[in-house]
């Protein structure tokens, strides 16, 4: 598997469909990086997202191209990985984490970043308990109830985890990943909203980086 050589020792992983990547995704990465002192963030587009019908998704090559354009513009430390396409088949996070763990070794800490909505569905993910053998979770939620909502999902799905006040995270035992809530004002943008706007001929210039808007236009995506 090919990975950037300069990821550092604290690597954030932001998975998604990225159809297309938007300012909300970038805002999450910008917020999480300093909050957890991450050395880098790896954006990993799903080849075949388990939770979405495949006919409705743009080609992997388009989604990667847009991500490359988004991170190229002034985001040192942000990288894009094609590893889920190299593996083919349905893109399960557990397989991605196993592969990253194997290729980066034990000295690198992995931080799997998700929105609260996705985290609340964790019971539907393949091998969800094993995820924490390979990575910590970073869960982004609204400032008013981030910790509360996150706590409910932790209590239901991850027995043995307790909140450690001094570190602001749920933990179980050394060697197991922690679960870090990160509060962030909601960014009201979604890929669904952007695809809809393009279809209706509205501008998306304030929702995605300029180079991504140009790409969508020149390739005729989402019409
Ligand atoms: P779609 O509208 O097609 O479902 P999306 O905008 O939710 O897409 P994804 O690529 O599915 O984007 O999201 C990847 C990750 O980013 C998920 O963990 C999701 O929860 C999170 N995310 C996406 N948009 C936002 C946002 N505006 N604020 C916070 N988290 C977000």
GROMACS .gro file of C-alpha atoms and ligand atoms in nm:
model
  254
    1UNK     CA    1   0.000   0.000   0.000
    2UNK     CA    2   0.134   0.341  -0.091
    3UNK     CA    3   0.118   0.604   0.184
    4UNK     CA    4   0.277   0.948   0.216
    5UNK     CA    5   0.610   0.909   0.401
    6UNK     CA    6   0.560   1.217   0.617
    7UNK     CA    7   0.242   1.132   0.806
    8UNK     CA    8   0.408   1.159   1.147
    9UNK     CA    9   0.311   0.974   1.463
   10UNK     CA   10  -0.045   1.100   1.523
   11UNK     CA   11  -0.249   1.042   1.212
   12UNK     CA   12  -0.613   1.147   1.173
   13UNK     CA   13  -0.829   0.948   0.932
   14UNK     CA   14  -1.131   1.110   0.772
   15UNK     CA   15  -1.331   0.861   0.570
   16UNK     CA   16  -1.638   0.939   0.367
   17UNK     CA   17  -1.796   0.927   0.026
   18UNK     CA   18  -1.674   1.278  -0.061
   19UNK     CA   19  -1.918   1.317  -0.348
   20UNK     CA   20  -1.803   1.594  -0.345
   21UNK     CA   21  -1.565   1.700  -0.067
   22UNK     CA   22  -1.691   2.029   0.081
   23UNK     CA   23  -1.602   2.305   0.326
   24UNK     CA   24  -1.765   2.110   0.612
   25UNK     CA   25  -1.515   1.826   0.567
   26UNK     CA   26  -1.225   2.072   0.561
   27UNK     CA   27  -1.361   2.255   0.866
   28UNK     CA   28  -1.375   1.928   1.062
   29UNK     CA   29  -1.016   1.846   0.971
   30UNK     CA   30  -0.903   2.200   1.061
   31UNK     CA   31  -1.077   2.177   1.400
   32UNK     CA   32  -0.960   1.829   1.493
   33UNK     CA   33  -0.597   1.869   1.397
   34UNK     CA   34  -0.501   2.119   1.670
   35UNK     CA   35  -0.752   1.978   1.922
   36UNK     CA   36  -0.567   1.644   1.922
   37UNK     CA   37  -0.225   1.768   1.807
   38UNK     CA   38  -0.242   1.548   1.497
   39UNK     CA   39   0.066   1.534   1.276
   40UNK     CA   40  -0.143   1.478   0.963
   41UNK     CA   41  -0.488   1.396   0.834
   42UNK     CA   42  -0.549   1.130   0.574
   43UNK     CA   43  -0.870   1.169   0.372
   44UNK     CA   44  -0.984   0.825   0.262
   45UNK     CA   45  -1.267   0.815   0.007
   46UNK     CA   46  -1.475   0.497   0.021
   47UNK     CA   47  -1.450   0.286  -0.294
   48UNK     CA   48  -1.790   0.125  -0.225
   49UNK     CA   49  -1.954   0.283   0.081
   50UNK     CA   50  -2.143   0.013   0.274
   51UNK     CA   51  -2.433   0.245   0.355
   52UNK     CA   52  -2.502   0.395   0.012
   53UNK     CA   53  -2.644   0.258  -0.314
   54UNK     CA   54  -2.355   0.237  -0.561
   55UNK     CA   55  -2.552   0.351  -0.866
   56UNK     CA   56  -2.595   0.689  -0.701
   57UNK     CA   57  -2.225   0.763  -0.648
   58UNK     CA   58  -1.978   0.939  -0.878
   59UNK     CA   59  -1.678   0.749  -1.008
   60UNK     CA   60  -1.399   0.700  -0.757
   61UNK     CA   61  -1.158   0.884  -0.990
   62UNK     CA   62  -1.373   1.200  -0.976
   63UNK     CA   63  -1.408   1.188  -0.598
   64UNK     CA   64  -1.033   1.144  -0.552
   65UNK     CA   65  -0.953   1.420  -0.802
   66UNK     CA   66  -1.175   1.665  -0.611
   67UNK     CA   67  -1.014   1.568  -0.280
   68UNK     CA   68  -0.666   1.617  -0.428
   69UNK     CA   69  -0.767   1.966  -0.545
   70UNK     CA   70  -0.920   2.049  -0.204
   71UNK     CA   71  -0.614   1.953   0.001
   72UNK     CA   72  -0.363   2.095  -0.247
   73UNK     CA   73  -0.485   2.447  -0.178
   74UNK     CA   74  -0.299   2.553   0.136
   75UNK     CA   75  -0.343   2.248   0.358
   76UNK     CA   76  -0.002   2.110   0.446
   77UNK     CA   77  -0.044   1.794   0.651
   78UNK     CA   78  -0.361   1.691   0.468
   79UNK     CA   79  -0.326   1.390   0.236
   80UNK     CA   80  -0.553   1.172   0.021
   81UNK     CA   81  -0.530   0.793   0.016
   82UNK     CA   82  -0.658   0.560  -0.255
   83UNK     CA   83  -0.625   0.255  -0.035
   84UNK     CA   84  -0.994   0.159  -0.043
   85UNK     CA   85  -0.981   0.141  -0.423
   86UNK     CA   86  -0.664  -0.069  -0.413
   87UNK     CA   87  -0.856  -0.318  -0.199
   88UNK     CA   88  -1.175  -0.304  -0.409
   89UNK     CA   89  -1.503  -0.451  -0.284
   90UNK     CA   90  -1.716  -0.289  -0.012
   91UNK     CA   91  -1.514  -0.040   0.194
   92UNK     CA   92  -1.541  -0.137   0.558
   93UNK     CA   93  -1.362   0.087   0.808
   94UNK     CA   94  -1.233  -0.211   1.001
   95UNK     CA   95  -1.044  -0.340   0.696
   96UNK     CA   96  -0.899   0.005   0.635
   97UNK     CA   97  -0.782   0.037   0.994
   98UNK     CA   98  -0.626  -0.311   0.991
   99UNK     CA   99  -0.441  -0.227   0.670
  100UNK     CA  100  -0.318   0.108   0.802
  101UNK     CA  101  -0.208  -0.047   1.130
  102UNK     CA  102  -0.016  -0.314   0.944
  103UNK     CA  103   0.157  -0.075   0.713
  104UNK     CA  104   0.234   0.205   0.964
  105UNK     CA  105   0.340  -0.017   1.254
  106UNK     CA  106   0.271   0.007   1.626
  107UNK     CA  107   0.440   0.344   1.693
  108UNK     CA  108   0.187   0.546   1.498
  109UNK     CA  109  -0.136   0.645   1.672
  110UNK     CA  110  -0.446   0.649   1.454
  111UNK     CA  111  -0.746   0.877   1.514
  112UNK     CA  112  -1.060   0.786   1.326
  113UNK     CA  113  -1.270   1.100   1.276
  114UNK     CA  114  -1.646   1.085   1.238
  115UNK     CA  115  -1.946   1.311   1.271
  116UNK     CA  116  -2.188   1.242   1.557
  117UNK     CA  117  -2.452   1.114   1.311
  118UNK     CA  118  -2.218   0.848   1.178
  119UNK     CA  119  -2.097   0.756   1.528
  120UNK     CA  120  -2.457   0.710   1.649
  121UNK     CA  121  -2.490   0.437   1.382
  122UNK     CA  122  -2.179   0.254   1.499
  123UNK     CA  123  -2.381  -0.054   1.595
  124UNK     CA  124  -2.434  -0.117   1.221
  125UNK     CA  125  -2.059  -0.113   1.138
  126UNK     CA  126  -1.870  -0.433   1.070
  127UNK     CA  127  -1.663  -0.553   1.370
  128UNK     CA  128  -1.727  -0.227   1.555
  129UNK     CA  129  -1.563  -0.331   1.884
  130UNK     CA  130  -1.239  -0.419   1.706
  131UNK     CA  131  -1.214  -0.068   1.562
  132UNK     CA  132  -1.081   0.051   1.898
  133UNK     CA  133  -0.799  -0.207   1.890
  134UNK     CA  134  -0.646  -0.011   1.605
  135UNK     CA  135  -0.752   0.351   1.651
  136UNK     CA  136  -0.900   0.609   1.881
  137UNK     CA  137  -1.226   0.772   1.779
  138UNK     CA  138  -1.273   1.145   1.740
  139UNK     CA  139  -1.641   1.235   1.737
  140UNK     CA  140  -1.751   1.578   1.618
  141UNK     CA  141  -2.070   1.713   1.766
  142UNK     CA  142  -2.257   2.034   1.835
  143UNK     CA  143  -2.119   2.231   2.130
  144UNK     CA  144  -2.448   2.217   2.326
  145UNK     CA  145  -2.474   1.839   2.346
  146UNK     CA  146  -2.161   1.684   2.201
  147UNK     CA  147  -2.048   1.510   2.519
  148UNK     CA  148  -2.397   1.397   2.614
  149UNK     CA  149  -2.483   1.242   2.275
  150UNK     CA  150  -2.142   1.083   2.246
  151UNK     CA  151  -2.174   0.941   2.599
  152UNK     CA  152  -2.503   0.772   2.512
  153UNK     CA  153  -2.352   0.596   2.212
  154UNK     CA  154  -2.043   0.493   2.410
  155UNK     CA  155  -2.256   0.349   2.693
  156UNK     CA  156  -2.467   0.145   2.451
  157UNK     CA  157  -2.188   0.012   2.230
  158UNK     CA  158  -1.863   0.010   2.423
  159UNK     CA  159  -1.902  -0.148   2.765
  160UNK     CA  160  -1.614  -0.089   3.005
  161UNK     CA  161  -1.542   0.260   2.875
  162UNK     CA  162  -1.549   0.538   3.137
  163UNK     CA  163  -1.510   0.913   3.100
  164UNK     CA  164  -1.171   1.043   3.222
  165UNK     CA  165  -1.230   1.404   3.318
  166UNK     CA  166  -0.862   1.510   3.306
  167UNK     CA  167  -0.822   1.400   2.944
  168UNK     CA  168  -1.179   1.468   2.830
  169UNK     CA  169  -1.219   1.126   2.671
  170UNK     CA  170  -1.371   0.782   2.727
  171UNK     CA  171  -1.110   0.519   2.793
  172UNK     CA  172  -1.088   0.155   2.891
  173UNK     CA  173  -0.733   0.032   2.926
  174UNK     CA  174  -0.388   0.113   2.788
  175UNK     CA  175  -0.346  -0.014   2.435
  176UNK     CA  176  -0.713   0.035   2.358
  177UNK     CA  177  -0.827   0.337   2.162
  178UNK     CA  178  -0.995   0.624   2.344
  179UNK     CA  179  -1.308   0.809   2.231
  180UNK     CA  180  -1.261   1.185   2.210
  181UNK     CA  181  -1.559   1.418   2.170
  182UNK     CA  182  -1.474   1.740   1.987
  183UNK     CA  183  -1.729   2.021   2.000
  184UNK     CA  184  -1.773   2.224   1.686
  185UNK     CA  185  -2.034   2.469   1.560
  186UNK     CA  186  -2.229   2.289   1.288
  187UNK     CA  187  -2.129   2.373   0.932
  188UNK     CA  188  -2.454   2.352   0.741
  189UNK     CA  189  -2.324   2.199   0.422
  190UNK     CA  190  -2.360   1.846   0.292
  191UNK     CA  191  -2.263   1.669  -0.028
  192UNK     CA  192  -2.632   1.596  -0.088
  193UNK     CA  193  -2.710   1.969  -0.068
  194UNK     CA  194  -2.431   2.050  -0.312
  195UNK     CA  195  -2.542   1.791  -0.569
  196UNK     CA  196  -2.895   1.931  -0.541
  197UNK     CA  197  -2.773   2.290  -0.586
  198UNK     CA  198  -2.577   2.198  -0.901
  199UNK     CA  199  -2.880   2.019  -1.045
  200UNK     CA  200  -3.087   2.333  -0.986
  201UNK     CA  201  -2.820   2.559  -1.136
  202UNK     CA  202  -2.740   2.740  -0.810
  203UNK     CA  203  -2.387   2.849  -0.723
  204UNK     CA  204  -2.182   2.628  -0.492
  205UNK     CA  205  -1.883   2.864  -0.474
  206UNK     CA  206  -1.927   2.930  -0.102
  207UNK     CA  207  -1.966   2.559  -0.019
  208UNK     CA  208  -1.657   2.399  -0.177
  209UNK     CA  209  -1.303   2.520  -0.256
  210UNK     CA  210  -1.285   2.714  -0.585
  211UNK     CA  211  -1.081   2.445  -0.761
  212UNK     CA  212  -1.346   2.186  -0.671
  213UNK     CA  213  -1.627   2.408  -0.804
  214UNK     CA  214  -1.426   2.450  -1.128
  215UNK     CA  215  -1.379   2.072  -1.155
  216UNK     CA  216  -1.750   1.999  -1.103
  217UNK     CA  217  -1.833   2.251  -1.373
  218UNK     CA  218  -1.573   2.139  -1.627
  219UNK     CA  219  -1.656   1.768  -1.581
  220UNK     CA  220  -2.030   1.830  -1.585
  221UNK     CA  221  -2.085   1.644  -1.257
  222UNK     CA  222  -2.423   1.632  -1.077
  223UNK     CA  223  -2.624   1.773  -1.365
  224LIG     P1  224  -2.393   1.303   0.185
  224LIG     O1  225  -2.471   1.430   0.196
  224LIG     O2  226  -2.373   1.256   0.043
  224LIG     O3  227  -2.446   1.192   0.273
  224LIG     P2  228  -2.183   1.414   0.356
  224LIG     O4  229  -2.183   1.560   0.327
  224LIG     O5  230  -2.244   1.370   0.486
  224LIG     O6  231  -2.243   1.333   0.232
  224LIG     P3  232  -1.966   1.222   0.368
  224LIG     O7  233  -1.859   1.213   0.266
  224LIG     O8  234  -2.062   1.113   0.374
  224LIG     O9  235  -2.032   1.368   0.345
  224LIG    O10  236  -1.905   1.251   0.513
  224LIG     C1  237  -1.781   1.208   0.562
  224LIG     C2  238  -1.770   1.239   0.709
  224LIG    O11  239  -1.784   1.380   0.732
  224LIG     C3  240  -1.879   1.173   0.796
  224LIG    O12  241  -1.818   1.130   0.918
  224LIG     C4  242  -1.979   1.285   0.822
  224LIG    O13  243  -2.045   1.267   0.946
  224LIG     C5  244  -1.889   1.407   0.826
  224LIG     N1  245  -1.955   1.530   0.782
  224LIG     C6  246  -1.998   1.561   0.659
  224LIG     N2  247  -2.047   1.687   0.652
  224LIG     C7  248  -2.035   1.740   0.775
  224LIG     C8  249  -2.067   1.868   0.833
  224LIG     N3  250  -2.120   1.967   0.764
  224LIG     N4  251  -2.039   1.886   0.966
  224LIG     C9  252  -1.984   1.785   1.038
  224LIG     N5  253  -1.953   1.663   0.989
  224LIG    C10  254  -1.977   1.639   0.859
   0.00000   0.00000   0.00000
